[in-house]
mmCIF file of C-alpha atoms and ligand atoms in Angstrom:
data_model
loop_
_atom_site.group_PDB
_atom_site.id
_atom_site.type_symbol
_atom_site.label_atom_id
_atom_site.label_comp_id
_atom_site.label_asym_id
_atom_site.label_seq_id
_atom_site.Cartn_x
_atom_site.Cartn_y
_atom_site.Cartn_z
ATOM 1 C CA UNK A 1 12.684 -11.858 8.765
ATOM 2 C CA UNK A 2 11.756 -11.274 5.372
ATOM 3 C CA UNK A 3 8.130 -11.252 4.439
ATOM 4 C CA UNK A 4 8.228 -10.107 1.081
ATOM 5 C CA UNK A 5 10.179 -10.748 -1.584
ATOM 6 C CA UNK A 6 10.864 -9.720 -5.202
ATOM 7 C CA UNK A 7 13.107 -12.260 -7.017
ATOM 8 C CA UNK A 8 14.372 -11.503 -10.790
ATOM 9 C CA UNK A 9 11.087 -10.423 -11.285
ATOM 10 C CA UNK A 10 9.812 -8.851 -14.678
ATOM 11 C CA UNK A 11 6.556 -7.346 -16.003
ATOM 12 C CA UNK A 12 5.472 -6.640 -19.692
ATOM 13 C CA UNK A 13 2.288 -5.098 -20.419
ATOM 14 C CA UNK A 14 0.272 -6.645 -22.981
ATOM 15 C CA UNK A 15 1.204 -3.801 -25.002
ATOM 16 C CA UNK A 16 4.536 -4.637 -24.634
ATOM 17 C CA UNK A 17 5.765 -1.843 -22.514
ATOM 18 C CA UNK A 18 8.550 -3.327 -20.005
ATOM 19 C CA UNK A 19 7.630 -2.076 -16.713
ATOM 20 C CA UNK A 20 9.773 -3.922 -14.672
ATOM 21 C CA UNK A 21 13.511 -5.171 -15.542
ATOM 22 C CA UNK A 22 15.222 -7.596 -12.876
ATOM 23 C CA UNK A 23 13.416 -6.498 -9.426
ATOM 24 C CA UNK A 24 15.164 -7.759 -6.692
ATOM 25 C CA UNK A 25 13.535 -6.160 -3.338
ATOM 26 C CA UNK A 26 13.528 -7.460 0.063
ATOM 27 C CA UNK A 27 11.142 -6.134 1.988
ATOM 28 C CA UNK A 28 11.185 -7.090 5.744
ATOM 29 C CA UNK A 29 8.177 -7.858 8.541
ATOM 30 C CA UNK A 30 7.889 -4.515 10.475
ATOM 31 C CA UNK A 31 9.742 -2.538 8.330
ATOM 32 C CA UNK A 32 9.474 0.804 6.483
ATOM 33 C CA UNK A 33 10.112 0.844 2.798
ATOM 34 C CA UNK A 34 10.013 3.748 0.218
ATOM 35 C CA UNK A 35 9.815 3.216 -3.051
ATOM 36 C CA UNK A 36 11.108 6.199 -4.833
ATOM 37 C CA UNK A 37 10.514 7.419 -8.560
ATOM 38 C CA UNK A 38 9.120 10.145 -11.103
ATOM 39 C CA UNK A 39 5.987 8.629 -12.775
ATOM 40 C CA UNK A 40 6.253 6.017 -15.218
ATOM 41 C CA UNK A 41 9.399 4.551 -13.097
ATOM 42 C CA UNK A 42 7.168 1.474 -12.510
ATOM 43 C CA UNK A 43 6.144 1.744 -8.825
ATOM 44 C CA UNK A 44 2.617 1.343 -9.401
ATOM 45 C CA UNK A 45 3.216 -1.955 -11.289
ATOM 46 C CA UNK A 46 5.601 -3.452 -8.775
ATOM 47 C CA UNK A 47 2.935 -2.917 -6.419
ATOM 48 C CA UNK A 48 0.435 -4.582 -8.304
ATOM 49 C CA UNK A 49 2.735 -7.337 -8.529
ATOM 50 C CA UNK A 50 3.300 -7.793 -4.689
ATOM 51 C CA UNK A 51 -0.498 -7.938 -3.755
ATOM 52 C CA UNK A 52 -1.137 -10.704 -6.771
ATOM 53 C CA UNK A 53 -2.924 -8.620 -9.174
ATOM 54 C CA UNK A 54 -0.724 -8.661 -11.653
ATOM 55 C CA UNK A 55 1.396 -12.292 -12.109
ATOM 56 C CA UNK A 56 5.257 -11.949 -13.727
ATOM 57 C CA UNK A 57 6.360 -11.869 -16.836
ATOM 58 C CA UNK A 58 9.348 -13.418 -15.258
ATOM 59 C CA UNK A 59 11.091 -14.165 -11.701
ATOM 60 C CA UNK A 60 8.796 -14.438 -9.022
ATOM 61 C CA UNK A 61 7.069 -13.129 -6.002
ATOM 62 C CA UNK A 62 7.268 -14.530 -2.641
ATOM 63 C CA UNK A 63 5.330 -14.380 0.748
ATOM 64 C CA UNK A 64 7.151 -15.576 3.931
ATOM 65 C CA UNK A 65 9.553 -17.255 1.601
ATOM 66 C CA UNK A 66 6.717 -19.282 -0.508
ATOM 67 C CA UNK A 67 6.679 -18.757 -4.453
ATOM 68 C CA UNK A 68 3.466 -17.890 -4.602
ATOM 69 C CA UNK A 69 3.313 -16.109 -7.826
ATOM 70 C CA UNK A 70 2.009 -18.978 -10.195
ATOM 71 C CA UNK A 71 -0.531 -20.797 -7.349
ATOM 72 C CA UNK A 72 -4.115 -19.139 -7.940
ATOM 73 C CA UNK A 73 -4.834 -20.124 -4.255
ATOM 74 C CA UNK A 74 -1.878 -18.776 -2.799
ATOM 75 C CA UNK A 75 -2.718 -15.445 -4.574
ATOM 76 C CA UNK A 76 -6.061 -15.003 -3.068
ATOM 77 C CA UNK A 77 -4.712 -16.018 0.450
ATOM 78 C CA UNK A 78 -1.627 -13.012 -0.703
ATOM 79 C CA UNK A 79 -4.557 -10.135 -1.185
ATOM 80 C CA UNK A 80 -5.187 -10.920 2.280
ATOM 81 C CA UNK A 81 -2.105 -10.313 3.777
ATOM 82 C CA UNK A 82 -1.164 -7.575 1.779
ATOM 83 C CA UNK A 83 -3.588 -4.256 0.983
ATOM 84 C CA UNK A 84 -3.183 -1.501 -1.410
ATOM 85 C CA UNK A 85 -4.338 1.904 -0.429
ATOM 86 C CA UNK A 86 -4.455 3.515 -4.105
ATOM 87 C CA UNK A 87 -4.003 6.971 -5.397
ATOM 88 C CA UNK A 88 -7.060 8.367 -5.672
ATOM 89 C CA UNK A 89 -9.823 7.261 -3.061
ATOM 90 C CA UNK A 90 -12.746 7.133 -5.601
ATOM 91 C CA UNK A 91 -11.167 3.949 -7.382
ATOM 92 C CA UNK A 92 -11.381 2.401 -4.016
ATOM 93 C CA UNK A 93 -15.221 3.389 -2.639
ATOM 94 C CA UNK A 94 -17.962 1.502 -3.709
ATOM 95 C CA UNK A 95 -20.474 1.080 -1.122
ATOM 96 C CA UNK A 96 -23.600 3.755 -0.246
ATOM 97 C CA UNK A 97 -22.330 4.276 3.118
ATOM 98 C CA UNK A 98 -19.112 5.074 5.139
ATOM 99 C CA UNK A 99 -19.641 2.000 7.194
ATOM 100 C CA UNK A 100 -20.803 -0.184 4.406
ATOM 101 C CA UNK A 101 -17.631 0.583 2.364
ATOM 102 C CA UNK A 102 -15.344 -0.420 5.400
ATOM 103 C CA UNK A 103 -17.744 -3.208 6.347
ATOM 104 C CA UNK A 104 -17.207 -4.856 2.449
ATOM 105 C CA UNK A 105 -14.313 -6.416 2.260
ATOM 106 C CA UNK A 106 -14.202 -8.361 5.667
ATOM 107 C CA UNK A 107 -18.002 -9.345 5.132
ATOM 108 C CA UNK A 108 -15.963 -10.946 2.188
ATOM 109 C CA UNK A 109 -14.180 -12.715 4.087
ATOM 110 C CA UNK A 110 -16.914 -14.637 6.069
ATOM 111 C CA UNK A 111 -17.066 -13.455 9.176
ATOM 112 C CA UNK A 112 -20.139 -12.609 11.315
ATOM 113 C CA UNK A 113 -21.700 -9.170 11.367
ATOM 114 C CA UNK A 114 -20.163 -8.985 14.989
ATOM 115 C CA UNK A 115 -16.938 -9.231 14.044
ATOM 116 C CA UNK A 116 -17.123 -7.528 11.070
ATOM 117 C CA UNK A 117 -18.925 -4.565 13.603
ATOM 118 C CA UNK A 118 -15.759 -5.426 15.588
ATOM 119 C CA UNK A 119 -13.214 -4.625 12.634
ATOM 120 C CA UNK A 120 -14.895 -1.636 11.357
ATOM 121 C CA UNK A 121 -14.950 -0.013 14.860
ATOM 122 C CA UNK A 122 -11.303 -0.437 14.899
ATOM 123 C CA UNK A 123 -10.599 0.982 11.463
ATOM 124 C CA UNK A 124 -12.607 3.922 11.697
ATOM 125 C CA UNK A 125 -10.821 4.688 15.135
ATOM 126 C CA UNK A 126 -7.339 4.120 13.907
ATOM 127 C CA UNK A 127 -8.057 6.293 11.089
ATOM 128 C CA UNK A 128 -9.974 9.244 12.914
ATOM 129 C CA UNK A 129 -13.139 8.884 11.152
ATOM 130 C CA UNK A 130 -15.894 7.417 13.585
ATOM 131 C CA UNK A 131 -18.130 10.490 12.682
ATOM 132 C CA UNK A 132 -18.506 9.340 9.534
ATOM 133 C CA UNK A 133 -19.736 6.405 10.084
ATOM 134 C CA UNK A 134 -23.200 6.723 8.663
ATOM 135 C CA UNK A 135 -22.267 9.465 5.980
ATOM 136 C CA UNK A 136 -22.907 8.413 2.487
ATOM 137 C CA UNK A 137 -19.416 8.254 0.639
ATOM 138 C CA UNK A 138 -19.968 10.764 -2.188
ATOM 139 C CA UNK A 139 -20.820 13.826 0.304
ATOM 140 C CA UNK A 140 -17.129 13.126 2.120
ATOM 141 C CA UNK A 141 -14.500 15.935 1.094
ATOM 142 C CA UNK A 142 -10.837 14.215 -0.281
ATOM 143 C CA UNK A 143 -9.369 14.279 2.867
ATOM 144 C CA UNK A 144 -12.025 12.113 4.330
ATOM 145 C CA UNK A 145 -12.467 9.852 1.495
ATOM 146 C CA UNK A 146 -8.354 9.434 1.929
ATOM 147 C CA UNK A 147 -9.086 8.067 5.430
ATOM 148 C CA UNK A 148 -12.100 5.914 4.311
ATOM 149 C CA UNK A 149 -10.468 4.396 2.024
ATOM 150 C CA UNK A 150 -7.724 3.160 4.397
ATOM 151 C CA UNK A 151 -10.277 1.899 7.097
ATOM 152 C CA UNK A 152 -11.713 -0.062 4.575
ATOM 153 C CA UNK A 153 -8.025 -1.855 3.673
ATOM 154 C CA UNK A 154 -7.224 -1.953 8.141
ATOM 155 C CA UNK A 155 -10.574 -3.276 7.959
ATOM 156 C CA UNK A 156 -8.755 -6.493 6.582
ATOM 157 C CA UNK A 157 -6.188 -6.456 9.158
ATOM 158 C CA UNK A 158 -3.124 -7.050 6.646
ATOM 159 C CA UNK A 159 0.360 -7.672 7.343
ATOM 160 C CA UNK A 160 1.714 -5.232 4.793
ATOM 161 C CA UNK A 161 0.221 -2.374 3.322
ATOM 162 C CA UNK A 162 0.949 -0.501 0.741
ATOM 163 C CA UNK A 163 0.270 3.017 0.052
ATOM 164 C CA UNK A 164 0.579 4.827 -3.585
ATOM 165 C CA UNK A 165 2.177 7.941 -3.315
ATOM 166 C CA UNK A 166 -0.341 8.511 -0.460
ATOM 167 C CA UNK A 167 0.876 12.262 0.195
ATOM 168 C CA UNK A 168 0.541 13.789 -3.629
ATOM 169 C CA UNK A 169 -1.401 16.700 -3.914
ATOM 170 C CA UNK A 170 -1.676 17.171 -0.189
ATOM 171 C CA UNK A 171 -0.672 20.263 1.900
ATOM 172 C CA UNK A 172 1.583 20.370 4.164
ATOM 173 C CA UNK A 173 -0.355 19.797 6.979
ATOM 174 C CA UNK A 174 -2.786 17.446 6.062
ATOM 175 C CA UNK A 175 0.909 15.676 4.332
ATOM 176 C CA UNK A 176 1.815 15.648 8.082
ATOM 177 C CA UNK A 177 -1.092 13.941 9.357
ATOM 178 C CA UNK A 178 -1.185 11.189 7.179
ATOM 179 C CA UNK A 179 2.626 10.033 7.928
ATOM 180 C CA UNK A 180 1.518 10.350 11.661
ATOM 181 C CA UNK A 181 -1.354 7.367 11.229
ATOM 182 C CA UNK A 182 1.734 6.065 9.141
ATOM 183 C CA UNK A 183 3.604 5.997 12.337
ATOM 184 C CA UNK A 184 0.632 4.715 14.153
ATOM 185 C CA UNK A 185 0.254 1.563 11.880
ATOM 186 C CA UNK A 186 3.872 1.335 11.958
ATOM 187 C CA UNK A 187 4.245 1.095 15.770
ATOM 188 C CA UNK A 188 1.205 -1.622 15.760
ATOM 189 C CA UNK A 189 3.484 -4.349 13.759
ATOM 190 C CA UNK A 190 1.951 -3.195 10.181
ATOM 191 C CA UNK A 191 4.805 -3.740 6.659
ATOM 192 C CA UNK A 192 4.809 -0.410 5.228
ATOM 193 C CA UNK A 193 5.757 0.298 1.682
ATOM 194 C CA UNK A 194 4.215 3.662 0.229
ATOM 195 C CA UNK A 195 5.998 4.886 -3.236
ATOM 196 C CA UNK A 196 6.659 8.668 -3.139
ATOM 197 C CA UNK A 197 8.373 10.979 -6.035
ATOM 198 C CA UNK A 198 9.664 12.790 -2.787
ATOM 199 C CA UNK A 199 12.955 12.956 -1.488
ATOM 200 C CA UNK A 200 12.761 14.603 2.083
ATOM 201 C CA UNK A 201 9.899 12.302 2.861
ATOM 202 C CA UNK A 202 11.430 9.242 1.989
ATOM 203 C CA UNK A 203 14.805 10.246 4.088
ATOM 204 C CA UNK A 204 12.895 11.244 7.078
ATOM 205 C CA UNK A 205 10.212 8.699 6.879
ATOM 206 C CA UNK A 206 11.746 4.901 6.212
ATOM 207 C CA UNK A 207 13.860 2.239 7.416
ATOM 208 C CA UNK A 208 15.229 1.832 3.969
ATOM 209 C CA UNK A 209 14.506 2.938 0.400
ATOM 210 C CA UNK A 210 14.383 1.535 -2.878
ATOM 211 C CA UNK A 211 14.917 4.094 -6.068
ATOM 212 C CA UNK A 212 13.222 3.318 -9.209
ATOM 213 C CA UNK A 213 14.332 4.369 -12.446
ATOM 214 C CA UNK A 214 12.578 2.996 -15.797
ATOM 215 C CA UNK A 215 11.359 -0.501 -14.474
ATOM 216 C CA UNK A 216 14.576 -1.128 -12.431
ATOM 217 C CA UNK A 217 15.871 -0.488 -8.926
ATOM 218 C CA UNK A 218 18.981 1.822 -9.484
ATOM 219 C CA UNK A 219 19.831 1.998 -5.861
ATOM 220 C CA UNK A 220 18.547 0.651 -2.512
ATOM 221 C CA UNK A 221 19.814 0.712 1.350
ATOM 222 C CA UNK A 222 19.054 2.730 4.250
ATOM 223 C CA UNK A 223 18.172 6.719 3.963
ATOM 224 C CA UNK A 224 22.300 7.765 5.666
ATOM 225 C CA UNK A 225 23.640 4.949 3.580
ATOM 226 C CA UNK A 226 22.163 5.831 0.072
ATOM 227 C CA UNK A 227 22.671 10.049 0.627
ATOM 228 C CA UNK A 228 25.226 10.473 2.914
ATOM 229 C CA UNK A 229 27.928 10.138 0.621
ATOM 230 C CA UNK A 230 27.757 11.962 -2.189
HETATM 231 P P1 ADP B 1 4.799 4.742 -11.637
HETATM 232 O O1 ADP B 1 3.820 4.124 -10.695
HETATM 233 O O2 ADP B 1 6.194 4.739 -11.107
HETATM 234 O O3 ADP B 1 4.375 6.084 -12.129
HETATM 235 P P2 ADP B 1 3.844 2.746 -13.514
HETATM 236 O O4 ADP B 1 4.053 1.440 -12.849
HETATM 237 O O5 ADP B 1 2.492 3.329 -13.504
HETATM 238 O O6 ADP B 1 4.881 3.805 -12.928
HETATM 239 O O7 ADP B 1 4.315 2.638 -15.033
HETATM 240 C C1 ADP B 1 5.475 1.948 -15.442
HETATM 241 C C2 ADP B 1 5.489 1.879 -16.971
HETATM 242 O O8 ADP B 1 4.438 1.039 -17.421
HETATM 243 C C3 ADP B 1 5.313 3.215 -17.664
HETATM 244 O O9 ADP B 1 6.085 3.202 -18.838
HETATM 245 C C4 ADP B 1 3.829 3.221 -18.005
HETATM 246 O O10 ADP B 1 3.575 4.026 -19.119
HETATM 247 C C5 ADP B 1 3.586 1.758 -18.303
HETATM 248 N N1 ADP B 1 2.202 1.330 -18.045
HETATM 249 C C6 ADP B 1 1.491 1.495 -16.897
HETATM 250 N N2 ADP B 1 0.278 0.940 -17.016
HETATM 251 C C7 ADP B 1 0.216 0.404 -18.254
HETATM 252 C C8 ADP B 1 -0.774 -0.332 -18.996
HETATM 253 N N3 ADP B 1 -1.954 -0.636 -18.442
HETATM 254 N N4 ADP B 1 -0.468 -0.737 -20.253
HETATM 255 C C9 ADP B 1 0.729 -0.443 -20.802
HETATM 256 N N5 ADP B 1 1.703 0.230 -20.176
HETATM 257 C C10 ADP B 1 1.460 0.649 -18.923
HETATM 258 P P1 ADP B 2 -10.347 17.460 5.121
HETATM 259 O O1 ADP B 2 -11.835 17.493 4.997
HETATM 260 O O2 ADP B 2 -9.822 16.183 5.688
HETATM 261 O O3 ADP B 2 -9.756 18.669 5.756
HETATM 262 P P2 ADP B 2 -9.963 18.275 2.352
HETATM 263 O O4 ADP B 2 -10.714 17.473 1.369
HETATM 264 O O5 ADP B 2 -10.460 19.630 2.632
HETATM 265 O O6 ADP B 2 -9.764 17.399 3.654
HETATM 266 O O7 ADP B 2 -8.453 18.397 1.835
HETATM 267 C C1 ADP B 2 -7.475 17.453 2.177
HETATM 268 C C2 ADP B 2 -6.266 17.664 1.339
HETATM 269 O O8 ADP B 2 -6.485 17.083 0.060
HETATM 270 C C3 ADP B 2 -5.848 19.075 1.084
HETATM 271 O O9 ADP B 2 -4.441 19.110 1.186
HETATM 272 C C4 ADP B 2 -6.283 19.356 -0.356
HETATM 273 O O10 ADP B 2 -5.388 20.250 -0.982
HETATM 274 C C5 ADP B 2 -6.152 17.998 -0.973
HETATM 275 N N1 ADP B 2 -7.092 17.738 -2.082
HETATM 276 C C6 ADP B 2 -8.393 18.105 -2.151
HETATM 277 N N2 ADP B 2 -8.965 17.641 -3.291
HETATM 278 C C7 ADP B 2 -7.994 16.955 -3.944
HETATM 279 C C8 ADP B 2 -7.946 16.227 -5.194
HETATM 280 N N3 ADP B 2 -9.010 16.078 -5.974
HETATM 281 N N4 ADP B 2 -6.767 15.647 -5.531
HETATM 282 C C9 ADP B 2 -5.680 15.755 -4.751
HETATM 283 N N5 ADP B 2 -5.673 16.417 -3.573
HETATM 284 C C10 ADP B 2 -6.795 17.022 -3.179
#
């Protein structure tokens, strides 16, 4: 089952920069994608493109098989279903607090301070980060502020999230424990799609990769398929 969908889709920037040429990406429900590409490829802007922050140039995007790239209410119900962990944590903390941050986005959403207890409790265990709880966000070290910022997008229970080249600058072992809660999110039913400029990760890691090259996908099929034959 296909849950989301790239069609013929393009992207200019209002500078005029062509990010994205003819994207044509299926991504299933429960599946693994990696998006793979040196910077400036365009990963970054397809992304924006699949949780409705950006709208197409041309082609379209679709959720569950609805166009929903041109409906305004269709795109708020899409940053719903689909989060973006970003790059760099501090673009994605706002609040005082650890528990505040997590608690913002499904206080958003309406529901009472119960359930919204209910959710954060759940992020901050999936991620490993219940001692934090009370910390103020600017006294957490990168690693932690990594993990915060990923409660606070579980915190909205998606259906597919997407993480920017999640593992750059990491070492190897903190590398490794990030694609374990990767695996953990994975095995609960959660649409993975992280963009990575490396190679042995995206073999190892996904169900099938896509590979970027100046706005276009040059290649895309499963990890054996796409470097077995050479
Ligand atoms: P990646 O995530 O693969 O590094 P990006 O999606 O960030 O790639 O960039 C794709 C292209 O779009 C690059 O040529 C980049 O310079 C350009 N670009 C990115 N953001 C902007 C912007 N805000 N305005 C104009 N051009 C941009
Ligand atoms: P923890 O407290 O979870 O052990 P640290 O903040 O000490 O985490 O480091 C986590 C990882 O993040 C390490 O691999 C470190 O090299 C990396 N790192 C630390 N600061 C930055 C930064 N500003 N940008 C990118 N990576 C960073």
């Amino acid at each position: 089952e296909v849950i989301l969908e790239a069609v013929d889709l393009e992207y200019s920037y209002p500078d005029g920069t062509n990010a994205l040429r003819k994207i044509n990406l299926q991504v299933r429900k429960g599946e693994k994608i990696a998006i793979l590409g040196s910077n400036g490829a365009g990963k970054s802007t397809l992304f924006m493109q699949f949780n409705g922050i950006y709208r197409p140039s041309s082609g379209s995007i679709k959720y569950q098989g609805q166009d929903i790239s041109y409906k305004n209410k269709a795109l708020i119900e899409l940053r719903k279903k689909v989060g973006i962990v970003f790059q760099d944590p501090d673009s994605q903390l706002f609040s005082a607090s650890v528990y505040q941050d997590i608690s913002f986005g499904p206080l958003n959403l309406g529901f009472s301070e119960e359930k919204v207890a209910d959710r954060v409790k759940r992020a901050l265990t999936d991620t490993e980060t219940t001692d934090l709880e009370d910390k103020p966000t600017h006294l957490l070290s990168y690693g932690q502020k990594k993990r915060v910022s990923i409660a606070g997008v579980l915190a909205m229970e998606p259906e597919v999230i997407i993480f920017d080249e999640p593992t750059a600058g990491l070492d190897p072992r903190h590398s490794q424990e990030f694609m374990q809660l990767l695996e953990k999110l994975s095995i609960e039913g959660i649409t993975i799609i992280l963009s990575t400029h490396d190679v042995d990760l995206a073999y190892s890691w996904s169900d099938r990769i896509a590979i970027m090259y100046s706005g276009a996908i040059i290649a895309q099929g499963e990890p054996g398929e796409l470097f077995m034959r050479t």
